[in-house]
Tab-separated table of C-alpha atoms and ligand atoms in Angstrom:
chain	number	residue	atom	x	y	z
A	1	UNK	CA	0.000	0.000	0.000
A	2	UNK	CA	1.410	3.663	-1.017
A	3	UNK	CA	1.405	5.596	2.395
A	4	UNK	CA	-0.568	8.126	1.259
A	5	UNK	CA	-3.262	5.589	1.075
A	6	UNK	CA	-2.781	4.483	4.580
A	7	UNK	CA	-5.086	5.736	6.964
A	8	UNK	CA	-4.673	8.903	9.507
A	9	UNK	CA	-4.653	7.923	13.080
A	10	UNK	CA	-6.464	10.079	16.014
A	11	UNK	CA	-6.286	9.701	19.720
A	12	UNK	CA	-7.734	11.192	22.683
A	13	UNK	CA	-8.616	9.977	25.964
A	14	UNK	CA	-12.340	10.155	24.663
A	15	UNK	CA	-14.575	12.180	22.692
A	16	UNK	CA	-12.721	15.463	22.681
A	17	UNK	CA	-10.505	14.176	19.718
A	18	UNK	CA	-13.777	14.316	17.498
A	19	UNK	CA	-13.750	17.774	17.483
A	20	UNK	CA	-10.675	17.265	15.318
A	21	UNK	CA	-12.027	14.364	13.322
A	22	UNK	CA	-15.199	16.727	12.481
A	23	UNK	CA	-12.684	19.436	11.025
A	24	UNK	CA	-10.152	16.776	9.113
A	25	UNK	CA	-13.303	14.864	7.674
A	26	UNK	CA	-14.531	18.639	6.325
A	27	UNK	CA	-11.013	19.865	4.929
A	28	UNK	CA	-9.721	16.108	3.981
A	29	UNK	CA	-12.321	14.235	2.474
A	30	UNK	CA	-10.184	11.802	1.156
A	31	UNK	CA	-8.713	10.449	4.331
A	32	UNK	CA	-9.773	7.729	5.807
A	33	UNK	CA	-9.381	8.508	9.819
A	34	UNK	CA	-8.678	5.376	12.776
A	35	UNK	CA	-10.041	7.235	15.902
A	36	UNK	CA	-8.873	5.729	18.917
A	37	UNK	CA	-10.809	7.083	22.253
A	38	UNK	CA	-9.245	6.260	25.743
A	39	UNK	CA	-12.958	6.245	27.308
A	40	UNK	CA	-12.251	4.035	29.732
A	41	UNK	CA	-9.065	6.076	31.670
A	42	UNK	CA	-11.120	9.507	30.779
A	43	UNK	CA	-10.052	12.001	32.203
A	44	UNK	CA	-6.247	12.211	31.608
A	45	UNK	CA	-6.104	15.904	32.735
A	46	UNK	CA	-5.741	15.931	36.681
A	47	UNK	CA	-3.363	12.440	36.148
A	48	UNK	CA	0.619	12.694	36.181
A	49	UNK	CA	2.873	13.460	33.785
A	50	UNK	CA	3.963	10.084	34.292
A	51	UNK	CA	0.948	8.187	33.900
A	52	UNK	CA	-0.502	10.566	31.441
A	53	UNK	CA	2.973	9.728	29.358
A	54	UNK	CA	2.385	5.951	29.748
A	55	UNK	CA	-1.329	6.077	28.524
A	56	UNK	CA	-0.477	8.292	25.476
A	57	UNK	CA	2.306	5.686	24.617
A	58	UNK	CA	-0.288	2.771	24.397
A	59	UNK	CA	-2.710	4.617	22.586
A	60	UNK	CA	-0.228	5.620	20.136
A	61	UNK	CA	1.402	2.202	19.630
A	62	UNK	CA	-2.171	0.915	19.385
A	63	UNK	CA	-2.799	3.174	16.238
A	64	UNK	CA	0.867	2.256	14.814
A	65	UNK	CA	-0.523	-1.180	14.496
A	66	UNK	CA	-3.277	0.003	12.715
A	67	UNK	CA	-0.448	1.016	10.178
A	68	UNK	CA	-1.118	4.742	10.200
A	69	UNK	CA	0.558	7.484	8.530
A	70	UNK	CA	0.652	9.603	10.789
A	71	UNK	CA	-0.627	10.496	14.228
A	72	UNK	CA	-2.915	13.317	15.023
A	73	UNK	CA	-2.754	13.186	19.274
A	74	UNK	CA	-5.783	15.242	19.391
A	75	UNK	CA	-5.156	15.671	23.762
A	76	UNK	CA	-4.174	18.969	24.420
A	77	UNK	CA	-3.302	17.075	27.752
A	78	UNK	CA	-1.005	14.348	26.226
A	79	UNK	CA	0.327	17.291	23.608
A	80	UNK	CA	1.671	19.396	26.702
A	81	UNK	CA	2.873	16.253	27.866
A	82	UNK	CA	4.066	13.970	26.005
A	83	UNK	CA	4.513	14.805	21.844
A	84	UNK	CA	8.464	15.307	22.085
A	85	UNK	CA	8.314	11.372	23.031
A	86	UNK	CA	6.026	10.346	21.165
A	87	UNK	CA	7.862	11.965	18.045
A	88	UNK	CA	11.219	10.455	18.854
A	89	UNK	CA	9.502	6.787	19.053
A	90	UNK	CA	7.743	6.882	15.858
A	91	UNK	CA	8.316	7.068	12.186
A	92	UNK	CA	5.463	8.730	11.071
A	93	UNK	CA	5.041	12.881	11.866
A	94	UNK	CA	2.957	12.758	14.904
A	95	UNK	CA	1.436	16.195	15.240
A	96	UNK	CA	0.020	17.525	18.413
A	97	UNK	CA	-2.263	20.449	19.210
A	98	UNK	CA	-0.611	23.690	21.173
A	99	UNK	CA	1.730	24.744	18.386
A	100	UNK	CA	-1.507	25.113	16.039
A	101	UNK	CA	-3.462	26.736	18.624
A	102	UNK	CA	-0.671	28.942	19.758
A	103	UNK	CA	-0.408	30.228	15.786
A	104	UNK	CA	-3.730	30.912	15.392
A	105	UNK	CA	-4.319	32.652	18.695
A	106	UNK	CA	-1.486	34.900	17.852
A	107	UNK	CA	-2.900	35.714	14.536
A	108	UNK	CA	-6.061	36.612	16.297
A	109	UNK	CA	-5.275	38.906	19.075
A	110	UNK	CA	-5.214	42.459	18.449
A	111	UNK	CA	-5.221	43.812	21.970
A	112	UNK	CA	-2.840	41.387	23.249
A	113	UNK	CA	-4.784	40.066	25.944
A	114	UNK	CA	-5.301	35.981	25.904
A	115	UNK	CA	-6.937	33.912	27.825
A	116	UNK	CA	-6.232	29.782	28.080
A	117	UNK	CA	-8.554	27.346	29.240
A	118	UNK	CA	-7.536	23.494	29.128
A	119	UNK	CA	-7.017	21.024	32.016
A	120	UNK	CA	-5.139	20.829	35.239
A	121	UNK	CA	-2.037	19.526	33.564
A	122	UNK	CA	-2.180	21.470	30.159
A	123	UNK	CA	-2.706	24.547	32.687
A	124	UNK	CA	0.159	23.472	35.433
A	125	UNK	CA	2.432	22.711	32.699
A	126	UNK	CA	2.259	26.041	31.334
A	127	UNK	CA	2.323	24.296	27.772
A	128	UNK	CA	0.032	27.699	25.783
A	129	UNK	CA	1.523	30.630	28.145
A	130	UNK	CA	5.354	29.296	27.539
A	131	UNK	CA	4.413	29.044	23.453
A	132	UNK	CA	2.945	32.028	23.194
A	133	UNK	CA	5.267	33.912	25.179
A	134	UNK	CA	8.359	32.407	23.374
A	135	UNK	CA	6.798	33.306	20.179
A	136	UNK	CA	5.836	37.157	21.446
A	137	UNK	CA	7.073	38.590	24.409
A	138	UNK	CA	4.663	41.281	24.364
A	139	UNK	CA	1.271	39.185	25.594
A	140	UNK	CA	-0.584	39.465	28.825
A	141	UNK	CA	-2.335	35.370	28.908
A	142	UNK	CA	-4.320	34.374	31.937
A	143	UNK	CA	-4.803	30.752	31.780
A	144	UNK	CA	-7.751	29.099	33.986
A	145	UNK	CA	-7.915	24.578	34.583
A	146	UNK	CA	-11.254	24.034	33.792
A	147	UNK	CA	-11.497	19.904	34.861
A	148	UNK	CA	-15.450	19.643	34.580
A	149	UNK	CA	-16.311	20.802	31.128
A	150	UNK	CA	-14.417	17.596	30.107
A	151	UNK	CA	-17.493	15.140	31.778
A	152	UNK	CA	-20.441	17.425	30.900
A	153	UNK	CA	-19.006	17.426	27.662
A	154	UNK	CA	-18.893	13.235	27.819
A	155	UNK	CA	-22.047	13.399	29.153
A	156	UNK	CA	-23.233	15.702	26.034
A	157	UNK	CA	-24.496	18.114	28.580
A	158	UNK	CA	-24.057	21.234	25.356
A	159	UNK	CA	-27.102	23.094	26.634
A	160	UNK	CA	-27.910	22.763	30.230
A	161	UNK	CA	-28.033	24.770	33.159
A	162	UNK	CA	-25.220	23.115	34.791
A	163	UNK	CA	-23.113	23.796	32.234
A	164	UNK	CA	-23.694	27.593	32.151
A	165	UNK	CA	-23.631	27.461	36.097
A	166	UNK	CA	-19.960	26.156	35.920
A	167	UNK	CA	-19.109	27.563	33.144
A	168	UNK	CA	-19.983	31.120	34.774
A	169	UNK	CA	-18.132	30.395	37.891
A	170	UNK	CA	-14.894	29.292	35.175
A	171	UNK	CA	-15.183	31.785	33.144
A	172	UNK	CA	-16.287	34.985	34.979
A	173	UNK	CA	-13.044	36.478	35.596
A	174	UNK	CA	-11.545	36.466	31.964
A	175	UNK	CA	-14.250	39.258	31.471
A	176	UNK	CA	-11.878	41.765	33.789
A	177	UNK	CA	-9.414	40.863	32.141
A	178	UNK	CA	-10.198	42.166	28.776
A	179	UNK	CA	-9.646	38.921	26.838
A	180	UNK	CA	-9.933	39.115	23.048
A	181	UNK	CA	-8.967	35.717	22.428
A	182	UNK	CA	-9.809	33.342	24.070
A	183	UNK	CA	-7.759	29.171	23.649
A	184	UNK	CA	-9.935	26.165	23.920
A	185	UNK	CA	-6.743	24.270	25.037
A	186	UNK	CA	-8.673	20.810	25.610
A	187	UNK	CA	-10.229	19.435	22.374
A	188	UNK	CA	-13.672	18.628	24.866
A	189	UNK	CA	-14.312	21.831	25.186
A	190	UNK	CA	-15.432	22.675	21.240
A	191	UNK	CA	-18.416	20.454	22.657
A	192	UNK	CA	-19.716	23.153	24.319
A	193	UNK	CA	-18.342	26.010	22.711
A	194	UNK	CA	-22.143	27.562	22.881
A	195	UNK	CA	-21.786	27.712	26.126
A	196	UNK	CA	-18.285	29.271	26.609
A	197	UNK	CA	-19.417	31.995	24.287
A	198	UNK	CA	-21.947	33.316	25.874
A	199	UNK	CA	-20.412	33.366	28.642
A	200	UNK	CA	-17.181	35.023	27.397
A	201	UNK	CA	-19.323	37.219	25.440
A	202	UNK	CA	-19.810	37.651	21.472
A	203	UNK	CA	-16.328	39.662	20.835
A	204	UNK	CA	-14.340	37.175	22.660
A	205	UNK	CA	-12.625	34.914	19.525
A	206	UNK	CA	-12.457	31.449	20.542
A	207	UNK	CA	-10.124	29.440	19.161
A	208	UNK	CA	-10.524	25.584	18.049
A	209	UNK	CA	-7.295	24.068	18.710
A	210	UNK	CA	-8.562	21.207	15.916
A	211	UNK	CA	-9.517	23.593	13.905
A	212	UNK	CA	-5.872	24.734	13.963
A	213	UNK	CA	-4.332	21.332	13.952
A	214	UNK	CA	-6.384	20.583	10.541
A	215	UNK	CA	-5.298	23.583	9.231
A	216	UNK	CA	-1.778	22.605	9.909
A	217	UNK	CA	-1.989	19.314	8.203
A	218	UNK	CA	-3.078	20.400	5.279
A	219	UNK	CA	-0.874	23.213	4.560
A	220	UNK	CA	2.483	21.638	5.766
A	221	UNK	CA	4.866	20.423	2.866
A	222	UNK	CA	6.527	17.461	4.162
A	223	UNK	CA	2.839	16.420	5.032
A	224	UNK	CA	1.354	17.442	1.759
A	225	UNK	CA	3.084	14.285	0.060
A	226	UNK	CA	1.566	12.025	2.537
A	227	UNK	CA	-2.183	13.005	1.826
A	228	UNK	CA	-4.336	10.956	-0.434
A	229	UNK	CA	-4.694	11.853	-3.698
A	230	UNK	CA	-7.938	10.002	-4.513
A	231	UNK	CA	-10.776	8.611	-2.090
A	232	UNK	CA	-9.441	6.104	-0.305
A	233	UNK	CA	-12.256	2.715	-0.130
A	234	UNK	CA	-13.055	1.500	3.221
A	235	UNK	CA	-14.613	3.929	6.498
A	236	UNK	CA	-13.638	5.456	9.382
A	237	UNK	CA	-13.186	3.201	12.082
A	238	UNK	CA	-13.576	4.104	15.847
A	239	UNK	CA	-12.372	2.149	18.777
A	240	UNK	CA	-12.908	2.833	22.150
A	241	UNK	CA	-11.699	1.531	25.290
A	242	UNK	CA	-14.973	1.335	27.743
A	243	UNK	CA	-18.728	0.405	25.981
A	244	UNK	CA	-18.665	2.083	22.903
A	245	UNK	CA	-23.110	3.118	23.401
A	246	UNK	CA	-22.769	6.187	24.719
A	247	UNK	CA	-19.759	7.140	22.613
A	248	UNK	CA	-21.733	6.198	19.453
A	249	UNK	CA	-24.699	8.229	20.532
A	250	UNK	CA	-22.932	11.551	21.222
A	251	UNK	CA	-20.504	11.179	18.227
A	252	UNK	CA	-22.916	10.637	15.974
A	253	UNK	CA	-24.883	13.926	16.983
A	254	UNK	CA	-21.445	15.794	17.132
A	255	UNK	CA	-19.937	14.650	14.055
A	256	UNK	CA	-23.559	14.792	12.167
A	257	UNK	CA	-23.543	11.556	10.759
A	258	UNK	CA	-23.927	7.895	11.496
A	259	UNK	CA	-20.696	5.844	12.674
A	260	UNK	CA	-21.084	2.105	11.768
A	261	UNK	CA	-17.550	1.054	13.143
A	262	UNK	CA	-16.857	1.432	16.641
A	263	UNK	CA	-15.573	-1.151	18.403
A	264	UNK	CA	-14.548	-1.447	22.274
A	265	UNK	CA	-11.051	-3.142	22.873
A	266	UNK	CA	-9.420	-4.334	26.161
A	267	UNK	CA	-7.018	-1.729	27.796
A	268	UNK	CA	-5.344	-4.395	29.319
A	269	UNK	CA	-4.463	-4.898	25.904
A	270	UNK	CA	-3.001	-1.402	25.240
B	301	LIG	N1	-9.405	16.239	25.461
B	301	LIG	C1	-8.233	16.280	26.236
B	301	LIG	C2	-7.438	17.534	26.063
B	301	LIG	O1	-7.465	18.078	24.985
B	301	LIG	C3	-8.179	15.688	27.589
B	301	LIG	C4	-9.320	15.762	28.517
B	301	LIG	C5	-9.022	14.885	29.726
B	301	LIG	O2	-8.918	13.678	29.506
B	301	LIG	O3	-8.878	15.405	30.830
B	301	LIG	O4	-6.749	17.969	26.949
């Protein structure tokens, strides 16, 4: 098989990665995507570096077996954690998600205020702030760990009262700080980007770190060669480590369309 007919490989610890799938299956129709979801260890954000390191290393081996091209690590988390690793073990690009999120946010910003929201680790490991800073000293960024938008958005919770509850108490204080930009640095949190919004307010620009990420992919040259040239036969297939219901139910409705192949494997075999 050429490479550029093998398939792309995604992984998250669970649904978040979708939001990246949804944007490579709009700008790369031609791509056929293995999506692997870590449901079953969700959430990686408030875990070690260690630990975090150790799951990202099974989930990416898993998809190497899958003979991928290359790996999208559509974690934010695993990104701040673990993508220098993961790119010395491999020998496919493996492309992760602050860089691309970083760019864009810089490129959106015109009062030089940001503001980062992602998990406890992306947030304690200063991955955004120390990227954004080393590409332009001249930035005020507040970042904020928001851990609970990552089950409401598992649980699909895009529109309820909860949400906006916690999502006030988050999100309240970026409005002092006269944000213009604001970084969705955990890929769950596109899920509820309705939400964050409104809360933000209208002139806040948030910015899709997948959105970024796909943008990335298909601009880059060295990647350019490695993109199909024709539709590829065969479909997406999605693989999950916990029981795969739910995480059919609430794809489906994010991605807009019905997902035929998801199938739950054993961690222990990760
Ligand atoms: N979606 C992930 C991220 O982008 C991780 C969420 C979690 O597992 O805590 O950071």
């Amino acid at each position: 098989m050429l490479n550029s007919e093998k398939p792309i490989g995604v992984f998250d610890s669970g649904i978040g990665g979708l939001t990246v799938v949804k944007k490579l299956q709009a700008s790369l129709p031609n791509e056929r995507i293995i999506y692997f979801g870590d449901t079953a260890r969700v959430p990686y954000g408030a875990k070690s570096n260690d630990t975090i390191t150790e799951y990202a290393i099974q989930d990416a081996d898993f998809l190497i077996n899958k003979n991928v091209k290359m790996i999208i690590v559509a974690c934010n988390t695993v990104s701040s954690v673990a993508l220098n690793i993961l790119q010395e073990r491999y020998n496919v690009p493996v492309i992760g998600m602050i860089e691309p999120g970083t760019d864009l946010a810089l490129s959106s910003t015109e009062n030089k205020n940001i503001g980062v929201i992602g998990t406890y680790s992306t947030i304690r490991n200063k991955a955004y702030s120390k990227m954004l800073t080393a590409k332009n000293s001249d930035l005020n960024v507040f970042e904020k760990a928001c851990p609970l938008f990552v089950p409401l958005a598992e649980e699909g919770w895009t529109d309820h009262k909860a949400t906006y509850l916690i999502a006030r108490e988050y999100l309240s204080e970026f409005r002092e700080k006269n944000i213009d930009t604001l970084i969705l640095g955990c890929t769950h949190y596109p899920i509820l980007s309705n939400v964050i919004q409104e809360v933000v307010g209208e002139d806040v620009k948030l910015i899709d770190s997948g959105t970024a990420a796909a943008a990335t992919i298909e601009k880059h040259p060295e990647l350019e060669e490695l993109l199909s040239k024709k539709i590829v036969s065969g479909n997406h297939e999605y693989y999950v480590s916990d029981l795969p219901v739910k995480f059919k139910t609430i794809a489906e409705r994010f991605l807009g369309r019905t997902i035929e192949n998801v199938e739950k494997i054993d961690p222990e075999q990760l």
